[in-house]
Structure formats: structure tokens, C-alpha cells
Amino acid sequence: MDVNAALQREIAGEQGVADGLYSRLDAVRERTSSELEHARNDITTGTPASRVEREAFVRMYADRLAALLAAEERLVFGRLDLEGGDIRHIGRVGLADDSQVPLLTDWRAPAAEAFYQATGAYPMGVIRRRHIVTRGRIVTGVEDDVLDIDQANDVEVLGSGALLAALGAKRTGRMHDIVATIQAEQDRIIRSQLGGVLVVEGGPGCGKTVVALHRAAFLLYTHRDRLQRSGVLVVGPNPLFLRYIEQVLPALGETAAVLVSMSTLLPDVVATAVDSDEVSTAKGDIRMAEAVRRAVRRRQRVPDRGLTLDVHGTRIVMTPAMVTAARDRARADHRPHNVARRTFVISLLDRLATALAEARNQDRDNNYEILIEDLRSASDVRREVNLCWMPLSPERLVAELLADVSVLRECAKFLSAKQAEALVRPLGSAWTQSDVPLLDEAADLLGSDGEEERRLAALASAERRVDLEYAQGVLEMTGMGEGVTADQVVDRYAAERSMLSVAERAAGDRDWAYGHVVVDEAQELTPMAWRSIMRRCPSRSMTIVGDLAQASSAVAPRSWGAALEGYCGDRWRVESLTVNYRTPQPVMALAERVLRASGEGSASVQSVREGDEPSYGPADSVIEVVRRETAAADVGRMAVLVAESDRESVAALLSAAVGSALVGVGLQALDRAVSVLTVRESKGLEFDVVVLFEPDTMVAGSGRPGSDLYVAVTRTTQRLHILHSRTLPPGF
């Protein structure tokens, strides 16, 4: 057999299929775009039901169009030759002709499962599995696996392995989907049931993150009616990681996911400062939940003596007993502080009304409304009632708690004097990531006093009056008033403004209940962070991704049960990934030695990549190494991992030597050829080449240095350089 001729013949055949599928994709896109435009321009009768129906159609067509547009790259990537002669092509979306005859099977559909699960021992009715390699709309190659030799007959086998080709590709600074190369153990996890908590564990490079994201896409496809309304929350370890993964779900056609880190979990709060390990450990202690509760209770005050109040010339006394009775009445319903405040105020004013009626020698019942109005308008009363039960914001409560060491020790009794001193900081300090669970806890305990909602409602009412006047003027000026009212025009454009996606609405609502939550690098969550995450998914439908051996935090759980059982009971299960697709074997052997030497355990994965042994050199050779590697043809992205204290100086040194356009730090790091990062910033990321700069300094002060070094060593897909002037840590 002329292999080259056979390959070109098969490529030409698949090109014909691809041409037909892209033609169909273009036609469906055009039709969907027209339907979307028609839905947007449809003038309804103006009833609430018709507006809701129109909005639902607009969102449906918009979501469908987004999925079709995302399918441009690698529209078709697989083919199954089945027993009986049927051929089934697999792709990013499902396509059918006008008679609904399937042309392309969505990778998430049950009919595509055999593409990922079939093996020679269990062919699942598949004779040949083919990977189709494309660039743009052009087929460039095919890779075949024959699974049922007995029925293969004259089937030609072409190619040398799609997975290895994908693994060898240069890094781009962004994670990409793996729909064409999902492996059997990954696919089994992706397609597992929705209910309960699924923990996906595995060592570095096993594809935990990409499996979790593809699982989110699979669940949104399979349970669309449920999850499209409630959305999926994806929680990553830091903003840099979110930039790394942000393209995966949109590329799979899914837009109902919200991506956050713990620092951006709360709307309108962005945590930019960094706490020391000691401080973040203390703030992450589950006992801080009780400390926040006590801080709220402190603000429900009872005066230690009677207070004389002037009510428009009449003097009355507000006694501690009055305040205590009103406070107990407000607390009895167990509602949040700001919500219960209304009960407190009504109850206390009721008691003050009795005192005011007696002081004026008036009949209380017949003059009750006048008495209450006089009390409400008296400045003494307003001041003292507010001081007893002040409306609070989470930001104010937590900021004031952390600004006073005596208050902090009173509320957080478990803290030592030294720990309390370490936590205290000036009012107005920037928020840190470990503050966010405290703010979330405070928000839950405080609730809303309704003032913001009333303000927004009043603003909306005023805006509508202005819009109605403008719309009426336009209709009169243009003569279009026949059959169309100003109300209809305003409702139409108000609906346009309100057509936020599920993700946009969920991202702005702290109380949003998600249908499913994905947590990546979950081993880093503190007990308080777990509490915040669980609050967002009452159904406890979650995918938890992590590796306990890679935990940096001193308060990281030693088992998944320790983190989950208090919230989920026995409704959680563990699936393990065992194959490392990222780290070369010699580098993984070093990572194993480092982990064992630290006493943190041992790795549980097998690396499939061959590669070079790690190299060692002096720290002052960093410029030479970076120059050499950035000139190498096989390098797409490179990371220099450094201590927090060295990051800016090393970045400046390299920028001066190789050019600032090539070197990046912070959120811009992934857009540059050379990223200068700390270990924690590098979590979940991968690079063609990694330089460890002064490993001993890099993990100084770490609560778990062995785990941090394990993470650092395993970020590379090709080469690892260890540059040092100090003694290397154990295992190196």
C-alpha cells in the first residue's frame, strides 16, 4: 500500500465531509441570526407574559448563535466506523439536515461516548476510530485506531497518534479544550452523574482542570433545562488562573458559567492585598464564623442606664428594660440583623409611645399614630434608636472588627494576643482574599435593610416617567402612534436593557443559588472559604478538583472527608486521574523525590512524556538561560518561578536583558513569552520551559514548602532549569 497516496485520499474524503458540514454550519448560523433579529424586533402587546416569552426566545437564539460561532475551529474532529457499515462523525456541536437526519454528532451526546470509551478489549461496536486534524476549515491529517481487528478486513490504518501530537504542541498562555483527545478515564468522569459532590483528584498534569471544565460543558448540555436557568459557578485559585482558563467554556459553546476566584467571589468587592500565611490561617479558621456573629451581636446594644429623650418638648426616659425587650423580640425570629432591625424599631417605638402618652396625659390608643410620628421625627429618638441597632454593611462590620484589637479578642476568643495583633490593621485598608469569607459571613448575618432596593425602585420609576414622555413625543412627531403606545415602546427597549445573560445576572447577585459549582485547586480552600462556597450551592451539586499533595496552606484539609462531610454527609465520591500528560518523566522523578523528602507523601501518577533531565546552574546565569530558551524553536511560553520578594527585581533584570515586551508579571504574565511568577501564582498553569530561581528562597516562610516545590517542579512540559546560589532544599 502506498501510505502517502492512501493518506491523501482519506484526507480528501474527509475534506469533502468538512466542506459539507461547514456549509451547513453557515446556513444554520444565518437562520439563527435571522430568528434572533426577528425576536429582538418583535413588538409585543406589552403584557408581562408576552415580554417574558420574547425575552426567552431572544436568549435561546443568542445562546444557540454563540455556540454555533464557537464551533468554527475544529468543527469536526472525529469519526467512528461502526459495525454494519454506518459512519458517524463527531464534532463540537450537533448538526442535522432539513429533514433532521444527523450530519454531525455533538461530542457530549450519548452517541459520541464510544469515541472516547471504546478500546480494543471493549470496542463498543466500533471498527475504526479516526481523529481528524484540521487547521481552520482545512483537513490536514487523519489518525486511525482499529479497535475490532476481526471485522476490520481491508480498513486502512493511518497516522501516528493525535494525543501525542496535541501534547507536543507549544503552549500559548491559555488553556484550550481537549474535545478531540479526551482519554477514557477522563471521559468517564466528564459524563458522570450530576447529583452530589464529585471529587476529581490526581497529581500534576493529569488534566483535572480541563476535565472539570468539560464536565461543566457536558452537564450544561445534558441538563440544560435545569442549569441554563441557574448557571454554573467556576471557582479558581487566583485571577491569573481564571485568565488562563477563560476561553475553554466559550470555545465549547457554553456561556452560562461565572468564573471567580475567592478574591472576586463577592460582587463589588475586589481583594487586592495579600495576607501573611499566619494571618490568612487565622482568618480561615472556622471559628471566625462565630467571631463575626459576635461582632454583629455587639452592635445590638442595650444602654447601661436610662436615657432622657426630648420629643418635641416632651421629655421621656428610654430604659434598658425597654431596649432589652425590643432586642429580644427582634432576635426571636432569627432573621438577619438589618432585616430584624425593623422589628426592633417598631417594638421599641411601641414602648416609647406608651411613655410619651403618659408624659402628655394622652390616651395612647386614640393618639397612637400621632405619637409614633412624633417619635420618628424627634432627633433624640432617631439618634438613640440607631445607636442601639444600627443598620450595617458587611464592609463596615469587618473593617471595624479588624481595626480594634480589644474588639477582635472579645469576638474571636480563640485568638492569642499575638495572633490578634497580627490581624489588626487600620480602617480603610485594602481587602485581602482571606477577608472575603468574613465579608460573606457578615453579609449572610446582616442581610439587607431594603434601603437600596427602595432607592433603585424610586430611580427606576423616575426613569420610566422620563422615558414615557420621550416615547410619546417621538410617536406624535413621527405619526407612528396608530396601534403602538408609549408604554409598548418603553417596555420593548427596557427589555433590551434587561436582557442580561444568566452569567451576568448571577455574577451581580451575592445570594444567587447556582445549579452546579466547580472548584479548582480546592485543596487551597480554608474552612471559612468552604463555608462561602457551600452557601452558593444549596443542592450540593459540585465538582471539586484538587490534589492534597499540592496544598500550600497550613490549614488545608488532610482528607476530602474532613472538608466535605460536615456539609454533604455521605453525598460525595472520589474519582482519580492517574496519567500525567504534562510533566516529562525525569522531571516527575525529581518531583517525587522532593515530595518524599518533605514528608508530604508520594505522587500517585505515571508520566507518559519522555524528556530531558533537569539542569542545574548558578543563579546569575538566569539571563543566559532565558535568552537561550526564548530563542528555541520549540518554546511557546516560559516561566521563571521566584520568591515573592524577588519577583519585581527579577522581572526588571530580565526586561532589561531580553526586552520588556517579552517579560510579564501579574495579570499580563500569560500574554508574554516569559512569565515571572510566584509558586502560588503558577498553580494550575503549565509552560514549555520552567526556571526555578533560588528554590530555597522561593519557599521561605511557606507553611508547606515540600508541597510548594512539588507544584513548582511540575509546571513544565519540556525542560526544567534549577538556578541557585544557596543550598538546595532536600530532594534536589
XYZ file of C-alpha atoms in Angstrom:
732
model
C 0.000 0.000 0.000
C 1.255 3.448 -0.920
C 0.773 5.031 2.503
C 1.158 8.600 1.297
C -1.353 8.135 -1.526
C -3.799 6.462 0.859
C -3.374 9.267 3.366
C -4.017 11.963 0.754
C -7.070 10.061 -0.495
C -8.519 9.829 3.019
C -7.740 13.479 3.747
C -9.530 14.479 0.530
C -12.543 12.386 1.552
C -12.696 13.980 4.992
C -12.264 17.416 3.396
C -15.430 16.780 1.399
C -17.258 15.919 4.610
C -15.853 19.005 6.360
C -16.894 21.245 3.449
C -20.454 19.961 3.706
C -20.549 20.417 7.456
C -19.192 23.963 7.312
C -21.725 24.800 4.622
C -24.477 23.522 6.886
C -22.998 25.421 9.837
C -23.056 28.663 7.838
C -26.681 28.083 6.855
C -27.775 27.348 10.424
C -25.861 30.385 11.688
C -27.592 32.621 9.149
C -31.021 31.234 10.014
C -30.415 31.540 13.760
C -29.151 35.095 13.346
C -32.322 35.996 11.420
C -34.520 34.404 14.084
C -32.645 36.325 16.767
C -33.084 39.615 14.920
C -36.785 38.890 14.389
C -37.261 38.120 18.088
C -35.472 41.317 19.086
C -37.603 43.429 16.738
C -40.895 41.780 17.620
C -43.265 44.378 19.118
C -45.399 42.546 21.648
C -48.796 43.515 23.041
C -46.968 44.777 26.118
C -48.313 42.238 28.608
C -45.864 40.824 31.164
C -46.330 37.310 29.744
C -45.517 38.408 26.196
C -42.408 40.274 27.340
C -41.164 37.216 29.231
C -41.836 34.994 26.215
C -39.994 37.361 23.882
C -37.041 37.608 26.238
C -36.866 33.801 26.472
C -36.736 33.497 22.673
C -34.052 36.161 22.394
C -31.874 34.413 24.949
C -32.430 30.998 23.346
C -31.410 32.232 19.884
C -28.490 34.240 21.301
C -27.142 31.204 23.166
C -27.573 28.996 20.104
C -25.787 31.518 17.893
C -22.926 31.784 20.392
C -22.495 28.005 20.319
C -22.526 27.959 16.518
C -19.951 30.747 16.310
C -17.711 28.942 18.835
C -17.777 25.823 16.649
C -15.710 27.401 13.876
C -12.414 25.857 14.970
C -12.269 22.054 14.725
C -15.951 21.751 13.873
C -15.413 18.077 13.070
C -12.591 16.165 14.740
C -13.645 12.541 14.887
C -15.214 9.666 13.034
C -16.499 6.248 14.060
C -16.720 3.376 11.568
C -19.360 1.124 13.129
C -20.453 -2.465 12.691
C -22.968 -2.709 9.872
C -21.209 -0.068 7.794
C -22.532 3.087 9.474
C -20.195 6.069 9.756
C -20.671 8.692 12.458
C -18.757 11.972 12.535
C -18.104 13.641 15.914
C -17.751 17.386 16.424
C -18.162 20.407 18.638
C -21.907 20.797 18.014
C -24.684 18.663 16.653
C -25.857 19.371 13.090
C -28.708 17.866 11.067
C -30.133 18.485 7.606
C -33.574 19.986 6.950
C -35.125 16.536 7.396
C -33.422 16.218 10.801
C -31.100 13.475 9.576
C -27.961 13.730 11.747
C -24.879 15.037 9.964
C -22.590 15.675 12.947
C -22.850 14.297 16.498
C -22.173 16.617 19.434
C -19.233 15.314 21.491
C -21.398 15.405 24.631
C -24.196 13.285 23.196
C -24.524 9.607 24.268
C -23.909 8.613 20.630
C -20.386 10.076 20.885
C -19.403 8.203 24.038
C -17.786 5.351 22.108
C -15.346 7.811 20.516
C -13.758 8.260 23.954
C -14.542 4.980 25.709
C -14.081 2.257 23.088
C -10.974 0.083 23.388
C -9.610 -2.986 21.655
C -10.872 -5.132 24.553
C -14.259 -3.377 24.557
C -14.851 -1.914 21.078
C -18.495 -0.905 21.716
C -19.416 -1.710 18.110
C -16.580 0.444 16.709
C -14.358 -0.994 13.992
C -12.202 2.077 13.439
C -11.876 5.346 15.345
C -10.447 8.278 13.420
C -9.127 11.611 14.691
C -9.460 14.315 12.053
C -6.848 17.083 12.253
C -7.826 20.494 10.896
C -6.443 23.999 10.606
C -9.239 26.468 10.040
C -11.594 24.768 7.590
C -8.861 22.665 6.019
C -8.295 18.987 6.892
C -4.567 18.454 7.349
C -4.361 14.886 8.585
C -6.064 11.805 9.999
C -5.074 9.465 12.848
C -6.657 6.000 12.998
C -7.153 3.333 15.650
C -8.529 -0.080 14.620
C -10.492 -1.468 17.576
C -12.090 -4.604 16.127
C -9.460 -6.427 14.073
C -11.790 -9.341 13.274
C -14.127 -7.046 11.368
C -11.563 -4.596 10.047
C -10.924 -6.510 6.796
C -9.331 -4.021 4.380
C -9.604 -0.988 6.657
C -6.507 1.173 6.270
C -4.772 2.492 9.388
C -3.221 5.922 9.004
C -1.426 8.419 11.260
C 0.678 8.103 14.405
C -1.318 9.449 17.316
C -3.455 12.550 17.836
C -2.830 12.660 21.581
C 0.959 12.778 21.265
C 0.667 15.490 18.623
C -1.516 17.565 20.938
C 0.866 17.055 23.847
C 3.798 18.217 21.766
C 2.183 21.483 20.696
C 3.635 24.727 22.046
C 1.903 26.408 24.995
C 0.046 29.607 24.090
C -0.564 31.153 27.503
C -4.206 29.989 27.508
C -5.817 26.633 28.181
C -7.652 25.073 25.242
C -10.379 22.462 25.126
C -9.456 18.796 24.578
C -12.638 17.540 22.913
C -10.612 15.810 20.205
C -8.263 13.985 22.586
C -10.251 13.220 25.751
C -8.997 9.934 27.169
C -11.188 7.126 28.502
C -10.627 7.768 32.224
C -11.256 11.473 31.653
C -14.411 10.852 29.645
C -15.847 8.578 32.337
C -15.519 11.391 34.860
C -16.852 14.045 32.469
C -20.024 12.020 31.863
C -20.669 11.018 35.491
C -23.991 11.845 37.117
C -24.979 15.356 38.170
C -26.101 14.811 41.763
C -23.879 15.073 44.822
C -20.270 16.169 45.130
C -17.717 14.617 42.790
C -14.098 14.984 43.861
C -11.642 14.669 40.973
C -8.197 14.098 42.403
C -4.887 13.402 40.741
C -1.324 14.572 40.561
C 0.080 17.345 38.371
C -0.595 17.221 34.633
C -3.483 14.735 34.794
C -5.911 17.178 33.225
C -8.029 17.754 36.333
C -8.899 21.316 35.379
C -9.762 20.626 31.777
C -11.800 17.574 32.804
C -13.761 19.704 35.278
C -14.466 22.363 32.618
C -15.531 19.775 30.057
C -17.728 18.211 32.735
C -19.367 21.611 33.242
C -19.991 21.828 29.475
C -21.354 18.263 29.437
C -23.724 18.962 32.342
C -24.958 22.193 30.737
C -25.688 20.190 27.578
C -27.298 17.212 29.309
C -29.253 19.129 31.983
C -29.829 22.346 30.077
C -33.346 22.993 31.366
C -32.081 22.993 34.932
C -28.623 24.523 34.661
C -29.325 27.129 31.981
C -31.601 28.919 34.441
C -29.342 28.666 37.485
C -25.901 28.652 35.861
C -22.592 27.116 36.857
C -20.045 28.755 39.154
C -16.352 28.038 38.489
C -14.013 28.960 41.355
C -10.275 29.164 40.632
C -7.307 29.865 42.901
C -6.475 33.364 41.607
C -7.334 35.872 38.840
C -4.342 34.815 36.736
C -5.640 31.247 36.631
C -9.065 32.500 35.537
C -7.445 34.294 32.592
C -5.706 31.033 31.731
C -8.971 29.044 31.538
C -11.419 31.740 30.416
C -11.555 30.578 26.783
C -12.407 26.922 27.410
C -16.147 27.042 28.101
C -16.944 29.709 25.472
C -14.997 27.616 22.936
C -17.326 24.733 23.854
C -20.321 26.976 23.215
C -21.306 27.472 26.856
C -21.975 30.934 28.267
C -23.933 30.172 31.464
C -20.837 29.929 33.656
C -19.459 32.515 36.078
C -15.696 32.429 36.691
C -14.434 33.807 40.004
C -11.593 33.410 42.444
C -12.073 33.791 46.181
C -10.817 37.363 45.796
C -13.655 38.198 43.369
C -16.394 35.995 44.826
C -18.443 38.921 46.162
C -19.944 41.483 43.768
C -18.426 44.950 44.219
C -15.563 43.619 46.384
C -12.146 43.033 44.829
C -9.439 41.781 47.167
C -6.073 43.089 46.027
C -3.887 42.923 49.160
C -2.062 39.812 50.395
C -2.065 38.462 53.941
C 0.805 36.584 55.516
C 0.347 32.833 55.951
C -0.122 33.387 59.683
C -2.916 35.917 59.176
C -4.685 34.015 56.393
C -4.577 30.855 58.523
C -6.210 32.651 61.447
C -8.874 34.272 59.266
C -9.585 30.933 57.615
C -10.274 29.184 60.930
C -13.900 28.047 61.088
C -14.207 29.709 64.497
C -14.128 33.064 62.724
C -17.777 32.439 61.780
C -18.669 32.687 65.458
C -16.430 35.747 65.793
C -18.372 37.540 63.050
C -21.665 36.534 64.678
C -20.486 38.032 67.970
C -19.413 41.193 66.163
C -22.964 41.548 64.853
C -24.451 40.900 68.289
C -22.200 43.609 69.765
C -23.945 46.128 67.554
C -27.333 45.256 69.085
C -26.695 47.390 72.154
C -28.555 47.950 75.411
C -27.636 51.168 77.295
C -26.382 50.644 80.830
C -28.697 53.355 82.174
C -31.885 55.170 81.286
C -31.591 57.875 78.594
C -33.679 61.050 78.624
C -35.093 61.918 75.207
C -36.639 65.191 74.070
C -39.687 64.546 71.869
C -40.652 67.978 70.569
C -40.580 69.472 74.073
C -41.760 66.422 75.984
C -39.078 64.563 77.925
C -39.305 60.775 78.323
C -36.868 58.098 79.503
C -35.771 55.165 77.325
C -34.937 52.466 79.882
C -32.581 49.473 79.457
C -35.595 47.221 80.037
C -37.415 48.726 77.020
C -34.400 48.159 74.772
C -33.813 44.631 76.082
C -37.442 43.651 75.427
C -37.326 45.088 71.907
C -33.976 43.408 71.202
C -35.217 40.012 72.416
C -38.343 40.374 70.288
C -36.257 41.156 67.199
C -33.857 38.286 67.812
C -36.655 35.764 68.367
C -37.356 35.385 64.621
C -33.682 34.584 63.870
C -33.665 36.917 60.892
C -30.582 38.813 59.665
C -29.562 41.921 61.590
C -30.679 44.523 59.052
C -33.972 42.730 58.415
C -34.665 42.254 62.138
C -33.903 45.926 62.758
C -37.391 46.859 61.575
C -38.930 44.611 64.257
C -36.612 46.145 66.851
C -37.517 49.705 65.878
C -41.271 49.020 65.815
C -41.125 47.220 69.149
C -39.038 49.925 70.835
C -41.162 52.788 69.440
C -44.258 50.988 70.700
C -42.831 51.051 74.227
C -41.702 54.655 73.884
C -45.194 55.594 72.682
C -46.579 54.372 75.989
C -44.067 56.544 77.876
C -44.828 59.548 75.643
C -48.607 59.174 76.097
C -48.174 59.051 79.874
C -45.927 62.131 79.848
C -48.541 64.066 77.831
C -51.526 62.661 79.697
C -52.945 61.398 76.393
C -54.921 58.298 75.577
C -52.360 56.007 73.913
C -54.722 54.055 71.663
C -56.600 57.032 70.258
C -53.417 59.015 69.586
C -51.102 56.133 68.608
C -50.316 57.242 65.050
C -49.535 60.808 66.174
C -47.325 59.514 69.000
C -45.355 57.259 66.640
C -44.916 60.043 64.080
C -43.653 62.422 66.771
C -41.177 59.783 67.976
C -39.904 59.080 64.457
C -39.331 62.760 63.725
C -37.558 63.522 67.024
C -33.773 63.767 66.550
C -33.033 62.389 70.054
C -35.125 59.298 69.342
C -33.619 58.689 65.905
C -30.087 59.009 67.271
C -30.509 56.715 70.273
C -32.552 54.072 68.451
C -29.914 53.921 65.709
C -27.127 53.628 68.261
C -28.901 50.637 69.819
C -29.401 48.806 66.498
C -27.512 50.473 63.667
C -28.026 49.300 60.067
C -24.689 47.846 58.969
C -22.855 46.879 55.808
C -20.571 43.813 55.717
C -17.638 46.034 54.779
C -18.122 48.317 57.751
C -18.604 45.476 60.226
C -15.499 43.523 59.159
C -13.315 46.626 58.769
C -14.164 47.786 62.288
C -13.729 44.293 63.720
C -10.193 44.116 62.290
C -9.304 47.651 63.353
C -9.610 47.222 67.132
C -7.569 44.565 68.931
C -9.782 44.607 72.033
C -12.951 44.085 69.978
C -11.248 41.366 67.952
C -10.171 39.469 71.065
C -13.638 39.867 72.573
C -15.282 38.366 69.460
C -12.584 35.859 68.389
C -11.793 34.401 71.783
C -9.676 31.622 70.273
C -7.039 34.083 69.069
C -3.928 34.587 71.151
C -2.791 38.129 71.896
C -0.048 37.761 69.277
C -2.479 36.489 66.633
C -4.937 39.301 67.318
C -2.176 41.897 66.998
C -1.182 40.353 63.650
C -4.757 40.624 62.322
C -5.369 44.225 63.346
C -4.921 46.882 60.652
C -6.033 50.484 60.035
C -9.518 51.339 58.791
C -9.546 51.771 55.038
C -7.004 49.017 54.390
C -7.358 47.100 51.125
C -9.259 43.829 51.278
C -7.385 40.533 51.103
C -8.552 37.192 49.765
C -8.864 35.816 53.303
C -11.174 38.740 54.168
C -13.720 37.631 51.576
C -15.194 34.698 53.564
C -15.501 37.036 56.564
C -17.352 39.589 54.427
C -19.553 36.824 53.048
C -20.339 35.596 56.550
C -21.177 39.144 57.607
C -23.417 39.646 54.581
C -25.304 36.472 55.468
C -25.778 37.561 59.089
C -26.666 41.168 58.267
C -28.994 40.798 55.294
C -30.397 43.877 53.571
C -32.392 46.624 55.219
C -34.247 47.223 51.934
C -32.996 50.787 51.605
C -31.006 50.072 48.433
C -33.957 48.271 46.861
C -36.248 51.210 47.672
C -33.735 53.658 46.227
C -33.405 51.675 42.998
C -37.185 51.291 42.679
C -37.657 55.040 43.046
C -34.922 55.689 40.486
C -36.484 53.219 38.038
C -39.886 54.852 38.471
C -38.453 58.297 37.766
C -36.570 56.996 34.700
C -39.733 55.372 33.355
C -41.660 58.651 33.606
C -38.955 60.387 31.581
C -38.874 57.539 29.019
C -42.680 57.624 28.623
C -42.652 61.367 27.952
C -39.882 60.946 25.373
C -41.561 57.961 23.664
C -44.885 59.792 23.444
C -43.158 62.769 21.865
C -41.444 60.553 19.280
C -44.721 58.803 18.375
C -46.518 62.124 17.929
C -43.672 63.634 15.905
C -43.338 60.643 13.552
C -47.032 59.835 13.284
C -46.401 56.228 14.367
C -48.886 56.297 17.239
C -51.515 54.211 15.427
C -51.652 50.816 17.210
C -48.484 51.431 19.237
C -48.455 53.027 22.676
C -45.670 54.776 24.551
C -45.849 52.011 27.142
C -45.119 49.382 24.465
C -42.134 51.312 23.129
C -40.649 51.809 26.605
C -41.261 48.155 27.554
C -39.546 46.998 24.389
C -36.369 48.951 24.998
C -36.431 48.301 28.726
C -36.489 44.605 27.891
C -33.457 45.091 25.655
C -31.585 46.686 28.557
C -32.650 43.937 30.980
C -31.706 41.006 28.755
C -28.701 40.046 30.785
C -27.429 36.503 30.460
C -27.700 34.056 33.345
C -23.977 34.524 33.989
C -24.303 38.327 34.067
C -27.255 38.228 36.449
C -25.661 35.623 38.712
C -22.324 37.438 38.879
C -24.000 40.524 40.317
C -26.115 38.718 42.925
C -24.454 37.539 46.137
C -27.480 35.414 47.008
C -27.636 33.593 43.662
C -28.099 29.820 44.051
C -26.116 28.008 41.349
C -27.198 24.678 39.898
C -23.631 23.375 39.910
C -20.307 24.598 41.271
C -16.814 23.683 40.056
C -13.941 24.350 42.469
C -10.397 24.062 41.125
C -7.276 23.786 43.319
C -9.754 23.005 46.088
C -7.007 21.857 48.431
C -6.228 25.555 48.983
C -9.598 26.461 50.477
C -9.672 27.347 54.161
C -12.577 26.133 56.317
C -14.147 29.596 56.088
C -13.771 29.572 52.287
C -15.505 26.186 52.091
C -18.357 27.712 54.073
C -18.729 30.506 51.498
C -18.637 28.121 48.538
C -21.243 25.795 50.029
C -23.553 28.762 50.601
C -23.739 29.235 46.822
C -24.957 25.726 46.027
C -27.780 24.586 48.336
C -28.286 21.445 46.222
C -24.648 20.397 46.836
C -24.161 19.546 43.164
C -20.446 20.153 42.767
C -17.255 19.104 41.028
C -14.280 19.505 43.357
C -10.849 19.353 41.721
C -7.591 19.138 43.597
C -4.522 17.335 44.837
C -3.916 17.320 48.573
C -0.191 16.840 47.951
C -0.064 20.259 46.238
C -1.645 22.202 49.116
C 0.234 25.331 50.178
C -1.966 26.322 53.086
C -1.165 25.175 56.599
C -4.922 24.754 57.193
C -5.508 22.654 54.066
C -7.549 19.516 54.816
C -5.664 16.266 55.234
C -8.556 14.395 53.602
C -11.521 15.301 51.408
C -13.840 13.887 54.035
C -12.579 16.414 56.562
C -13.561 19.229 54.201
C -16.859 17.849 52.906
C -18.620 15.583 55.372
C -19.852 18.431 57.567
C -21.708 19.890 54.559
C -22.558 16.886 52.403
C -22.777 13.891 54.735
C -22.110 10.853 52.552
C -23.232 12.534 49.298
C -19.718 12.782 47.910
C -17.472 10.451 45.946
C -13.912 10.440 44.621
C -12.646 9.721 41.108
C -8.921 9.586 40.440
C -6.888 10.517 37.376
C -3.673 8.543 37.186
C -1.849 9.587 33.988
C 0.347 12.695 33.875
C 0.242 14.126 30.355
C 2.283 17.238 31.156
C 5.482 16.539 33.095
C 8.434 14.719 31.460
C 9.416 11.513 33.242
C 12.827 12.729 34.511
C 11.248 15.884 35.942
C 8.476 13.861 37.557
C 11.089 11.652 39.189
C 12.651 14.768 40.741
C 9.211 15.960 41.911
C 8.660 12.593 43.561
C 11.982 12.842 45.429
C 11.203 16.381 46.606
C 7.771 15.373 47.860
C 9.068 12.326 49.723
C 11.942 14.290 51.283
C 9.475 16.817 52.673
C 7.384 14.140 54.369
C 4.267 15.183 52.438
C 3.725 11.723 50.915
C 4.319 10.463 47.393
C 2.955 11.127 43.911
C 0.298 8.786 42.552
C 0.588 9.415 38.807
C 2.519 7.949 35.907
C 4.046 10.324 33.382
C 3.757 9.416 29.680
C 6.153 12.072 28.392
C 9.785 11.414 27.740
C 12.152 14.318 28.149
C 15.411 15.786 29.375
C 16.838 15.570 32.865
C 16.521 18.802 34.869
C 19.554 21.061 34.532
C 21.333 22.903 37.376
C 23.256 26.154 37.263
C 24.212 29.286 39.200
C 21.562 31.918 39.907
C 23.483 34.571 37.973
C 23.055 32.557 34.764
C 19.328 33.329 34.627
C 19.707 35.861 31.796
C 21.732 33.416 29.703
C 19.197 30.607 30.246
C 16.222 32.809 29.412
C 17.893 34.155 26.261
C 18.738 30.660 25.060
C 15.298 29.257 25.699
C 13.334 32.130 24.199
C 15.334 31.622 21.002
C 14.499 27.901 20.862
C 12.073 26.878 18.136
C 10.040 24.539 20.370
C 9.260 27.101 23.085
C 5.923 28.869 23.173
C 5.787 30.021 26.806
C 8.343 30.100 29.618
C 8.000 30.725 33.367
C 10.587 31.946 35.852
C 9.358 30.992 39.329
C 10.683 33.199 42.120
C 10.101 34.223 45.711
C 7.541 36.985 46.285
C 10.372 39.242 47.448
C 12.365 38.628 44.234
C 9.586 38.953 41.677
C 9.904 42.637 40.803
C 13.717 42.666 40.768
C 13.990 39.522 38.611
C 11.328 40.842 36.230
C 13.214 44.146 35.907
C 16.526 42.305 35.337
C 15.061 40.128 32.583
C 13.152 43.011 30.982
C 16.381 44.960 30.665
C 18.254 41.963 29.258
C 15.766 40.393 26.815
C 13.243 43.206 26.300
C 10.218 44.337 28.295
C 7.903 43.166 25.508
C 8.869 39.575 26.290
C 8.585 39.644 30.100
C 5.344 39.826 32.070
C 4.206 39.837 35.699
C 0.759 39.885 37.308
C -2.326 39.543 35.109
C -0.270 40.336 31.968
C 2.134 37.465 32.587
C 0.330 34.991 30.330
C 0.420 37.377 27.385
C 4.231 37.449 27.314
C 6.782 34.845 26.265
C 8.376 34.885 29.735
C 6.178 34.945 32.855
C 7.768 35.860 36.185
C 5.573 34.274 38.858
C 5.476 33.064 42.435
C 4.616 29.438 43.132
C 1.088 30.289 44.185
C 0.503 32.312 41.025
C 1.649 29.346 38.944
C -0.875 26.884 40.384
C -2.822 25.140 37.643
C -0.689 26.629 34.855
C 1.780 24.949 32.510
C 4.701 26.149 30.414
C 7.075 24.684 27.842
C 10.093 25.653 29.968
C 10.340 26.490 33.672
C 13.207 28.111 35.585
C 13.282 27.736 39.376
C 15.190 30.751 40.656
C 16.650 30.204 44.136
C 14.311 27.368 45.223
C 15.333 27.729 48.869
C 14.295 31.389 48.933
C 11.256 30.691 46.797
C 9.590 28.673 49.573
C 10.995 30.523 52.592
C 8.242 31.041 55.125
C 5.917 28.580 53.406
C 3.649 26.547 55.638
C 4.252 23.517 53.413
C 7.494 24.060 51.459
C 7.606 20.496 50.130
C 4.196 20.875 48.520
C 5.120 24.249 47.042
C 8.293 22.846 45.487
C 6.308 19.889 44.135
C 3.986 22.358 42.407
C 6.884 24.426 41.047
C 8.807 21.483 39.615
C 5.769 20.067 37.790
C 4.756 23.176 35.796
C 6.939 22.293 32.793
C 6.017 20.284 29.704
C 9.574 20.100 28.317
C 12.550 21.426 30.264
C 13.344 22.438 33.845
C 16.271 24.621 34.901
C 17.201 24.947 38.590
C 19.311 28.044 39.264
C 20.644 28.697 42.745
C 23.361 30.318 44.841
C 22.079 28.909 48.128
C 21.875 25.324 49.364
C 19.161 23.395 47.569
C 16.212 22.032 49.571
C 16.080 18.262 50.317
C 15.276 16.064 47.327
C 17.114 18.167 44.737
